[in-house]
Coordinates of C-alpha atoms and ligand atoms in Angstrom, one line a residue:
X1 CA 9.2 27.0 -11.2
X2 CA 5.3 26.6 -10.3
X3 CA 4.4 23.3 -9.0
X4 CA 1.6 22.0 -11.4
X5 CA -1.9 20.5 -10.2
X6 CA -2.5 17.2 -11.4
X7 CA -5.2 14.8 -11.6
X8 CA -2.7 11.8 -9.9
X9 CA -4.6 8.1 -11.8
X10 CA -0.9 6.5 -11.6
X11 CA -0.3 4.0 -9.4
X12 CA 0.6 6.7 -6.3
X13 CA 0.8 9.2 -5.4
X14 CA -2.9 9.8 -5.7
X15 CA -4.4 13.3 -4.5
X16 CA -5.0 13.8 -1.0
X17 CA -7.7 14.4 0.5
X18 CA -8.2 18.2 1.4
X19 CA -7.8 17.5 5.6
X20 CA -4.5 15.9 4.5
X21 CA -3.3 18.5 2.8
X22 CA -4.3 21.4 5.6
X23 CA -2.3 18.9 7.9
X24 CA 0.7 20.0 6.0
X25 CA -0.1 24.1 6.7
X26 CA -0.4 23.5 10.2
X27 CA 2.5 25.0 12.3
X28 CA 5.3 22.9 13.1
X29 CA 5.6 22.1 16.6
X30 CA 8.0 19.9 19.0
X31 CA 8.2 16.1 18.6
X32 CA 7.9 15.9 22.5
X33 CA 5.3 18.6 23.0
X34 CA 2.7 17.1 24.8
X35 CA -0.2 18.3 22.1
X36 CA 2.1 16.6 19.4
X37 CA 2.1 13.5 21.3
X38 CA -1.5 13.6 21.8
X39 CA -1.8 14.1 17.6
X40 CA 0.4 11.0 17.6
X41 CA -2.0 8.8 20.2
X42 CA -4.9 9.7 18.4
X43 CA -3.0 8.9 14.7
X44 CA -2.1 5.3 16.0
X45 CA -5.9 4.8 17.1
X46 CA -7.1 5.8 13.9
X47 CA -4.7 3.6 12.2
X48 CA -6.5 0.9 14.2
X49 CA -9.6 1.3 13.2
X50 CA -8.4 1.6 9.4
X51 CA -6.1 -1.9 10.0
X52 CA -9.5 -3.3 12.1
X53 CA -6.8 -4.4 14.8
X54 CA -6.0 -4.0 18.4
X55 CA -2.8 -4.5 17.5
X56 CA -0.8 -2.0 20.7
X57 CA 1.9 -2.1 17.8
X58 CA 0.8 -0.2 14.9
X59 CA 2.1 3.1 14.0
X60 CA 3.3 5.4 11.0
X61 CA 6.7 4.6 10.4
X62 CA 9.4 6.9 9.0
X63 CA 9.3 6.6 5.2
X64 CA 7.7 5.3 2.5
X65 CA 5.9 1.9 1.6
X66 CA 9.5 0.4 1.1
X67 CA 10.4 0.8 4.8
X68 CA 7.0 -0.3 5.7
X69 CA 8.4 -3.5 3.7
X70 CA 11.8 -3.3 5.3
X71 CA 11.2 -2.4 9.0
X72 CA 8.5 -5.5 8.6
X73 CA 11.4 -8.0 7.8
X74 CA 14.2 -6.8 9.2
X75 CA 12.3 -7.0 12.4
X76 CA 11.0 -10.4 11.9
X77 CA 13.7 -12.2 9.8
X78 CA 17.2 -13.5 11.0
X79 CA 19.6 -15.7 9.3
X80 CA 18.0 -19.4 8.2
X81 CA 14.7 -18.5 8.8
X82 CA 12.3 -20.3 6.3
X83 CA 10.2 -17.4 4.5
X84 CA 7.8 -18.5 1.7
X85 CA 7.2 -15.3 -0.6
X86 CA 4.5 -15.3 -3.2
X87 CA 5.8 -13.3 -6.3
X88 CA 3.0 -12.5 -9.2
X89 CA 4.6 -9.3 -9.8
X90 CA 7.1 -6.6 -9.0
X91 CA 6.5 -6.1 -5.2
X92 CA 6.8 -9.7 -4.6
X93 CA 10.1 -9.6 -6.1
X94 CA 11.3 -6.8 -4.1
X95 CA 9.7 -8.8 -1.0
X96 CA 12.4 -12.0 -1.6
X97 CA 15.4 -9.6 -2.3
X98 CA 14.7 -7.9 1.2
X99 CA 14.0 -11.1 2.6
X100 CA 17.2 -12.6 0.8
X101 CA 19.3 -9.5 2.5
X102 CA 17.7 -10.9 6.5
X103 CA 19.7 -13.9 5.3
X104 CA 16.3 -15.9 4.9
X105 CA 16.2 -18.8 3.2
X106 CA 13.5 -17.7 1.1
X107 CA 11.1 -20.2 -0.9
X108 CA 9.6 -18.6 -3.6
X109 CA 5.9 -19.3 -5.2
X110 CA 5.2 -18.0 -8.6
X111 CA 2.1 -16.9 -10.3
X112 CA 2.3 -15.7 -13.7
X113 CA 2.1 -11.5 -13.7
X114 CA -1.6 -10.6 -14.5
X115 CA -2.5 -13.8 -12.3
X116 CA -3.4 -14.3 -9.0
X117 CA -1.4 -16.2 -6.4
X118 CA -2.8 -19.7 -5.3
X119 CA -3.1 -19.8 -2.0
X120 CA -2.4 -23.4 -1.5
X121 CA 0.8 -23.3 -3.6
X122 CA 1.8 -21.3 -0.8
X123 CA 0.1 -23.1 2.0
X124 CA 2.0 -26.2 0.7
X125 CA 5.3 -24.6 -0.7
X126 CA 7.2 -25.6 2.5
X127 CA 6.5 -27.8 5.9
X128 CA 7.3 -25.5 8.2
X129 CA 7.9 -21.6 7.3
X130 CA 8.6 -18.9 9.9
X131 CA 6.5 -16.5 7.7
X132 CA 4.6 -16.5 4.3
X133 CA 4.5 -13.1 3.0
X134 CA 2.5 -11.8 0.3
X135 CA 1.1 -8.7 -1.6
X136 CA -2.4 -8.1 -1.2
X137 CA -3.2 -5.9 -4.1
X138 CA -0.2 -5.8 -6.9
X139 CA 0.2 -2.3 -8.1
X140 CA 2.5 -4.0 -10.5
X141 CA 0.0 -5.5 -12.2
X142 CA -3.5 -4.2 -11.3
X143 CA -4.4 -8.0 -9.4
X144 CA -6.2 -8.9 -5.9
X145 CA -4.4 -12.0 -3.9
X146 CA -6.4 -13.7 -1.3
X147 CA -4.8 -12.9 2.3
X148 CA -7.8 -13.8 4.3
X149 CA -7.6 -17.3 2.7
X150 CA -3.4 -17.8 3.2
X151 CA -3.7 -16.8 7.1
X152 CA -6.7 -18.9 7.4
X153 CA -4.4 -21.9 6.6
X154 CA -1.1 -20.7 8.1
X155 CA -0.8 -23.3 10.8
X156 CA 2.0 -21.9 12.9
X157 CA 3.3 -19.9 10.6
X158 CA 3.4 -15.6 10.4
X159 CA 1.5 -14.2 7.9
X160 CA 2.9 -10.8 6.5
X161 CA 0.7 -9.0 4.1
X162 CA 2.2 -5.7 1.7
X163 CA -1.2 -3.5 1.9
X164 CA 0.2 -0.6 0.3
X165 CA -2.0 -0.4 -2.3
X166 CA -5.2 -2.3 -0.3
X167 CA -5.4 0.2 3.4
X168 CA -8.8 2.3 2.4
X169 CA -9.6 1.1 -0.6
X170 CA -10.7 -2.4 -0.3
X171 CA -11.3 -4.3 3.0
X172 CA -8.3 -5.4 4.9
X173 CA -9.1 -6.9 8.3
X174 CA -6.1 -7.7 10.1
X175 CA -7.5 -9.4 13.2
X176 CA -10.2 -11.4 11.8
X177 CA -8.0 -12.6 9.4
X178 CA -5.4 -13.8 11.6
X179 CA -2.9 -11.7 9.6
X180 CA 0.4 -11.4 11.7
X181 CA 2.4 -8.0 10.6
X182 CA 1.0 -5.6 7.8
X183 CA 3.1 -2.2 6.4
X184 CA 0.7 0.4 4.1
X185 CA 2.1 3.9 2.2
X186 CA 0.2 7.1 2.7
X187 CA 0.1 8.4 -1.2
X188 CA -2.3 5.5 -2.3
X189 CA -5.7 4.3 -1.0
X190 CA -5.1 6.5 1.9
X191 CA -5.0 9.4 0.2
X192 CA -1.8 11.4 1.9
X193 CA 1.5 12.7 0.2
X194 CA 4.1 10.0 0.6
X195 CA 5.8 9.9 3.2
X196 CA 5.0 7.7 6.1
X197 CA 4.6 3.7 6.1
X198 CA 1.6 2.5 8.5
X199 CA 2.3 -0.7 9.8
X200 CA 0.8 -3.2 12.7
X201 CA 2.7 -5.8 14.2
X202 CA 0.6 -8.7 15.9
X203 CA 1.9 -10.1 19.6
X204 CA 2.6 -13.8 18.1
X205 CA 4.9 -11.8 15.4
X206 CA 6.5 -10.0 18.3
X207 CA 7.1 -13.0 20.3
X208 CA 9.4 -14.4 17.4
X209 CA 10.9 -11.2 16.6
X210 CA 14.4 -10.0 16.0
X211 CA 15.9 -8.9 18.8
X212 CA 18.9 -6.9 17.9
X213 CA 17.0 -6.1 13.7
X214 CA 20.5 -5.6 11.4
X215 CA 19.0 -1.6 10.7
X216 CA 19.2 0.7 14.0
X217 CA 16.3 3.1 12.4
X218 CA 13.9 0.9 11.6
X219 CA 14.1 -1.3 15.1
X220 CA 10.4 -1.6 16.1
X221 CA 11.3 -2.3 19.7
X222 CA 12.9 1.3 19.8
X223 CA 10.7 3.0 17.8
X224 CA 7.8 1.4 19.4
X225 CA 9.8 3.2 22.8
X226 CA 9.0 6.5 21.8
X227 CA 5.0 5.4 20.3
X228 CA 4.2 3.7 23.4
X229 CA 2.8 6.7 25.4
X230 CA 4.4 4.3 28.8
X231 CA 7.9 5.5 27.9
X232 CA 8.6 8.4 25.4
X233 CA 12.1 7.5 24.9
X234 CA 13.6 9.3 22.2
X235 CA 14.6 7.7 18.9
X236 CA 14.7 9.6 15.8
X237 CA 12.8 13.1 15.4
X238 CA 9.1 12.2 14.2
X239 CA 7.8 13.6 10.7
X240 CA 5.7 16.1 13.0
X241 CA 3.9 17.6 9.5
X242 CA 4.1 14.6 7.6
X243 CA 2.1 12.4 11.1
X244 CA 0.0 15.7 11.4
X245 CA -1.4 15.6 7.6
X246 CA -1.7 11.2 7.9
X247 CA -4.3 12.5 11.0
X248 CA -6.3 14.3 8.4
X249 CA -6.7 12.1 6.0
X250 CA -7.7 9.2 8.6
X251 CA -10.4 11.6 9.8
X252 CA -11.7 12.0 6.8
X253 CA -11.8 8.3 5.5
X254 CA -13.0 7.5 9.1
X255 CA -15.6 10.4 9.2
X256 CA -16.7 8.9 5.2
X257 CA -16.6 5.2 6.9
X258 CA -14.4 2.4 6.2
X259 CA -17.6 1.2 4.2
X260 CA -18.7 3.9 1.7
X261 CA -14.7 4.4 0.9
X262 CA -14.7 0.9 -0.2
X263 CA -18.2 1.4 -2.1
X264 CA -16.5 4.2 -3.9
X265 CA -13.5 2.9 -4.8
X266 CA -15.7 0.1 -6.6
X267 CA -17.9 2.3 -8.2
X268 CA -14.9 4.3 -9.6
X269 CA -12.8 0.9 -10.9
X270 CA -16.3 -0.4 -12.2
X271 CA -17.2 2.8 -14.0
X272 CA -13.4 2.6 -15.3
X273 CA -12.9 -0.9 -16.5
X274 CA -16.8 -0.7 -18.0
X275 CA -15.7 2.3 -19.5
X276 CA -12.0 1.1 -21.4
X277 CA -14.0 -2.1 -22.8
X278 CA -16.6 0.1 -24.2
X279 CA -13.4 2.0 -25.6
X280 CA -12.6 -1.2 -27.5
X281 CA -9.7 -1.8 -24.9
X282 CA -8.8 -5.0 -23.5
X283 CA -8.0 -5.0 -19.4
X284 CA -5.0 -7.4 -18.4
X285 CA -5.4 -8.3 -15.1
X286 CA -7.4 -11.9 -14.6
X287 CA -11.0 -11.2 -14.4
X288 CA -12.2 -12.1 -11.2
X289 CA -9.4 -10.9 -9.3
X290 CA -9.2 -7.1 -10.6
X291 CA -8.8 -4.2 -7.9
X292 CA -10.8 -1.8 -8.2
X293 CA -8.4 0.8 -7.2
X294 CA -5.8 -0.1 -10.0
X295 CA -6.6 -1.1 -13.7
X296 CA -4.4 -2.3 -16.0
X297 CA -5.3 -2.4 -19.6
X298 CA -3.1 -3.4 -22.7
X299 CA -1.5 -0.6 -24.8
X300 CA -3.3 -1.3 -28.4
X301 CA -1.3 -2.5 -31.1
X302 CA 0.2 0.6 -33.0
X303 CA -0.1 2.8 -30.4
X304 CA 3.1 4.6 -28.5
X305 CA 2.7 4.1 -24.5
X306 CA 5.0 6.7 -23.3
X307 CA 3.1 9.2 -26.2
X308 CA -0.2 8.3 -24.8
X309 CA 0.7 9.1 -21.2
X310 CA 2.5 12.6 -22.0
X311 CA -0.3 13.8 -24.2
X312 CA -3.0 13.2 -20.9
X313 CA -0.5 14.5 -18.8
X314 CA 0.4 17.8 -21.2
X315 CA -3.2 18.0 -22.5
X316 CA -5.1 17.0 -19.6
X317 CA -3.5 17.2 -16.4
X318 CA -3.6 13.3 -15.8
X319 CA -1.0 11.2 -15.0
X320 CA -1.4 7.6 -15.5
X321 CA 1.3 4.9 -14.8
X322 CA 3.2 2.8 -17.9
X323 CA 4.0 -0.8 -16.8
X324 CA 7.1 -2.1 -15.3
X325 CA 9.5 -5.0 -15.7
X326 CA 8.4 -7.4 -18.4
X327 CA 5.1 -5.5 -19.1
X328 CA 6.9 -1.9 -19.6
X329 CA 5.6 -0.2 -22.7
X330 CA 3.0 -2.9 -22.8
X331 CA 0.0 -1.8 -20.6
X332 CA -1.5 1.4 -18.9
X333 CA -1.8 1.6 -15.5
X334 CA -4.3 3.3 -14.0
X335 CA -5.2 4.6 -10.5
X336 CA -8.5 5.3 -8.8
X337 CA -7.3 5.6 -5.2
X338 CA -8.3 7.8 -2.1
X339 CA -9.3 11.4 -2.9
X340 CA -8.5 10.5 -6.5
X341 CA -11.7 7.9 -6.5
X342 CA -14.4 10.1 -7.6
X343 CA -16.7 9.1 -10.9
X344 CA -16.0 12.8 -11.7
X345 CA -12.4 12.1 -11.9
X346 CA -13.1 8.5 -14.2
X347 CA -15.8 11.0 -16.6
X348 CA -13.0 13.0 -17.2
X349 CA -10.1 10.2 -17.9
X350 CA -12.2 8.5 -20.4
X351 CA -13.1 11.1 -22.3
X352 CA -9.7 12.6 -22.6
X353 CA -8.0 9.2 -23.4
X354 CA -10.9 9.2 -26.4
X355 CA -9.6 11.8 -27.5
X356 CA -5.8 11.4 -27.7
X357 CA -6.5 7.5 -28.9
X358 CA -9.1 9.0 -31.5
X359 CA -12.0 6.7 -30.9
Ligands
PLP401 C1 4.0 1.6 -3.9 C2 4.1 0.2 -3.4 C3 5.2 -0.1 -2.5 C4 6.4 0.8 -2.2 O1 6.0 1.9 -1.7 P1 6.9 3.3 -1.8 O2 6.0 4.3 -1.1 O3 7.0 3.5 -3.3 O4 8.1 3.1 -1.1 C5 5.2 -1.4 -2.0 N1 4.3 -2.3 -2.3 C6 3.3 -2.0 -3.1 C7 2.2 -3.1 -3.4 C8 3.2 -0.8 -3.7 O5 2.1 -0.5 -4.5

C-alpha cells in the first residue's frame, strides 16, 4: 500500500516540520559513536531552552507521551505517598490510575470536563502532599489549566505538570514557575512523528525520588547514566533516528523562536475558533481558558460525527479528532499544532468543513 499525505488537525500526530522529517533520512549510526552522542548533547540543550530550565535532567525518553507520564511517576512515587491529581478530563484520569499503580494514595480534584481546574481546590485538597500533578493543556477536552498559579502555591510540595500538548505551542516555563518534573510527546506542539517523550526533572524532585523505580526501563537514574555525558553507561539502545529527527524539529522551532511559535499558534486557534462561530458552531471548551492549539466544538444536532470526520478525511485529506469518554460522538476536536499551525492550513479546514456541513 502507498502511505497517504494528510493534513494531521487531530489532536496528534500533527505534521512535522520539514528538518524533522529529513532527521528521519539521515543514516543510521552507532548509539555510542561519539558524533551521535554529540547529536544527543546538543538535543538535551535544546530541550532546555524549549522547557526554559537548567534542569541537568531533561532528556527525550524512550516512547511516547504515556511514558513521559509513566517514567515521571514511577520515578517519583512509592507506596503511601500523598499525590493530589487534578482530573478535568481524560489525561487526568490516566494520571491517578498510574499514580494508583506506584501505590499512591492519590487524592483526586475534579473539574467538570470542558472546565478548568481551580487551582486552590487543589492547593487545599490535602495538608501535606508529596506531589500535585496536573495537565497543562487537556487534549481531551480542548482546555488550559493554570500551572504557573498551582506551583506558585505548592508549599513543599512537587509540582508535576503533563505538557504534552503545551511544549511549543504556548508558553511553558518550568523554572520560573517553580514546576518540579514535566514529560512532553514529540507528534504535537513540537511538531515530530511520535515517538520520544521529553521530560525535565528538577533537583528538589530528585532529592525525593525513587530509588530502586518498580519499571527497570524507565529508571531515570540509569537512563540519566547513559545522558550524562560524565558516564556513558549503557542502558537501553537510543532511538538514534527518532533523537536525530526531535534535533530537527528543535532547530527549527528554536531558529522560528519560542515567541513567534507561540504567536502563531494563536493566530491559527483565533482564526479557527472565529471562524467555527461564524459557521454557526458552538465551541465547548470554557471561554477564557481555550488553547489555542486544540479546539473543541459541539457536533450540531442532526449531524453524524464519525460521517463528518471520514468525508474531510476522504474528501479533503484532513484528519480531525471525535471526542473521547463521555463526550464521544459529541464534539470535534480539532488540532492546530507545530508544522500543522499555519492560517493556510485553518483557510482550508473551514472551507472544506462548509462544504461537507452544507452551510
Ligand atoms: C497525547 C497525550 C498524552 C499521551 O501521549 P501519547 O504520545 O499518546 O502516549 C498524554 N497527555 C496528554 C495531555 C496528551 O495530549
Amino acid at each position: 500500500m502507498v502511505i497517504p499525505d494528510r493534513i494531521l488537525m487531530g489532536p496528534g500526530p500533527s505534521n512535522p516540520y520539514p528538518e524533522a522529517t529529513i532527521g528521519l533520512v539521515r543514516p543510521v549510526i552507532g548509539h555510542l559513536d561519539p558524533a551521535f552522542l554529540q547529536l544527543l548533547d546538543e538535543t538535551c540543550d535544546r530541550l532546555r531552552r524549549v522547557w526554559q530550565t537548567d534542569n541537568p535532567l531533561t532528556l527525550p525518553v524512550s516512547g511516547t507521551g504515556s511514558a513521559g507520564m509513566e517514567a515521571a511517576f514511577v520515578n517519583l512515587v512509592g507506596p503511601g505517598d500523598v499525590v493530589v491529581v487534578g482530573v478535568n478530563g481524560l489525561f487526568g484520569e490516566r494520571m491517578c490510575d498510574v499514580a494508583g499503580r506506584c501505590g499512591a494514595q492519590v487524592v483526586r480534584v475534579d473539574a467538570p470536563w470542558g472546565e478548568p481546574l481551580d487551582p486552590d481546590d487543589l492547593l487545599r485538597a490535602h495538608p501535606a502532599p508529596k506531589l500535585i500533578a496536573l495537565v497543562h493543556a487537556e487534549t481531551s477536552t480542548g482546555v488550559r489549566n493554570d500551572v504557573a498559579e498551582v506551583a506558585a502555591g505548592k508549599g513543599g510540595a512537587l509540582v508535576l505538570a503533563d505538557c504534552v500538548t503545551s511544549l511549543g505551542g504556548i508558553p511553558v516555563d518550568i523554572d520560573r514557575w517553580g514546576v518540579d518534573v514535566a514529560y512532553s510527546g514529540t507528534q504535537k506542539c513540537l511538531g515530530v512523528a511520535p515517538g520520544l517523550a521529553p521530560l525535565t526533572f528538577g533537583p528538589a524532585a530528585w532529592a525525593r525520588r525513587v530509588e530502586r523505580p518498580q519499571s527497570w526501563y524507565l529508571d531515570l537514574g540509569m537512563i540519566g547514566d547513559y545522558t550524562s555525558s560524565a558516564s556513558r553507561k549503557y542502558h537501553h539502545t537510543a532511538p538514534v533516528a527518532m533523537i536525530a529527527s526531535l534535533h530537527g524539529g528543535l532547530g527549527a522551532l528554536l531558529d522560528e523562536g519560542l515567541e513567534t511559535a507561540w504567536a502563531r499558534h494563536a493566530a491559527c486557534g483565533a482564526a479557527l475558533q472565529d471562524g467555527l462561530v461564524k459557521m454557526g458552531l458552538s465551541l465547548w471548551a470554557a471561554e477564557g481558558h481555550r488553547l489555542p492549539e486544540l479546539t473543541t466544538v459541539l457536533v450540531p444536532d442532526g449531524v453524524d460525527d464519525a460521517w463528518v470526520r471520514a468525508a474531510l478525511l476522504e474528501g479533503y485529506g484532513i484528519e480531525i479528532g471525535g471526542g473521547v469518554g463521555p463526550w464521544a460522538g459529541k464534539v470535534w476536536r480539532i488540532g492546530c499544532m507545530g508544522h500543522t499551525a499555519r492560517l493556510r492550513n485553518v483557510t482550508l479546514l473551514l472551507g472544506a468543513l462548509a462544504e461537507v456541513l452544507g452551510r
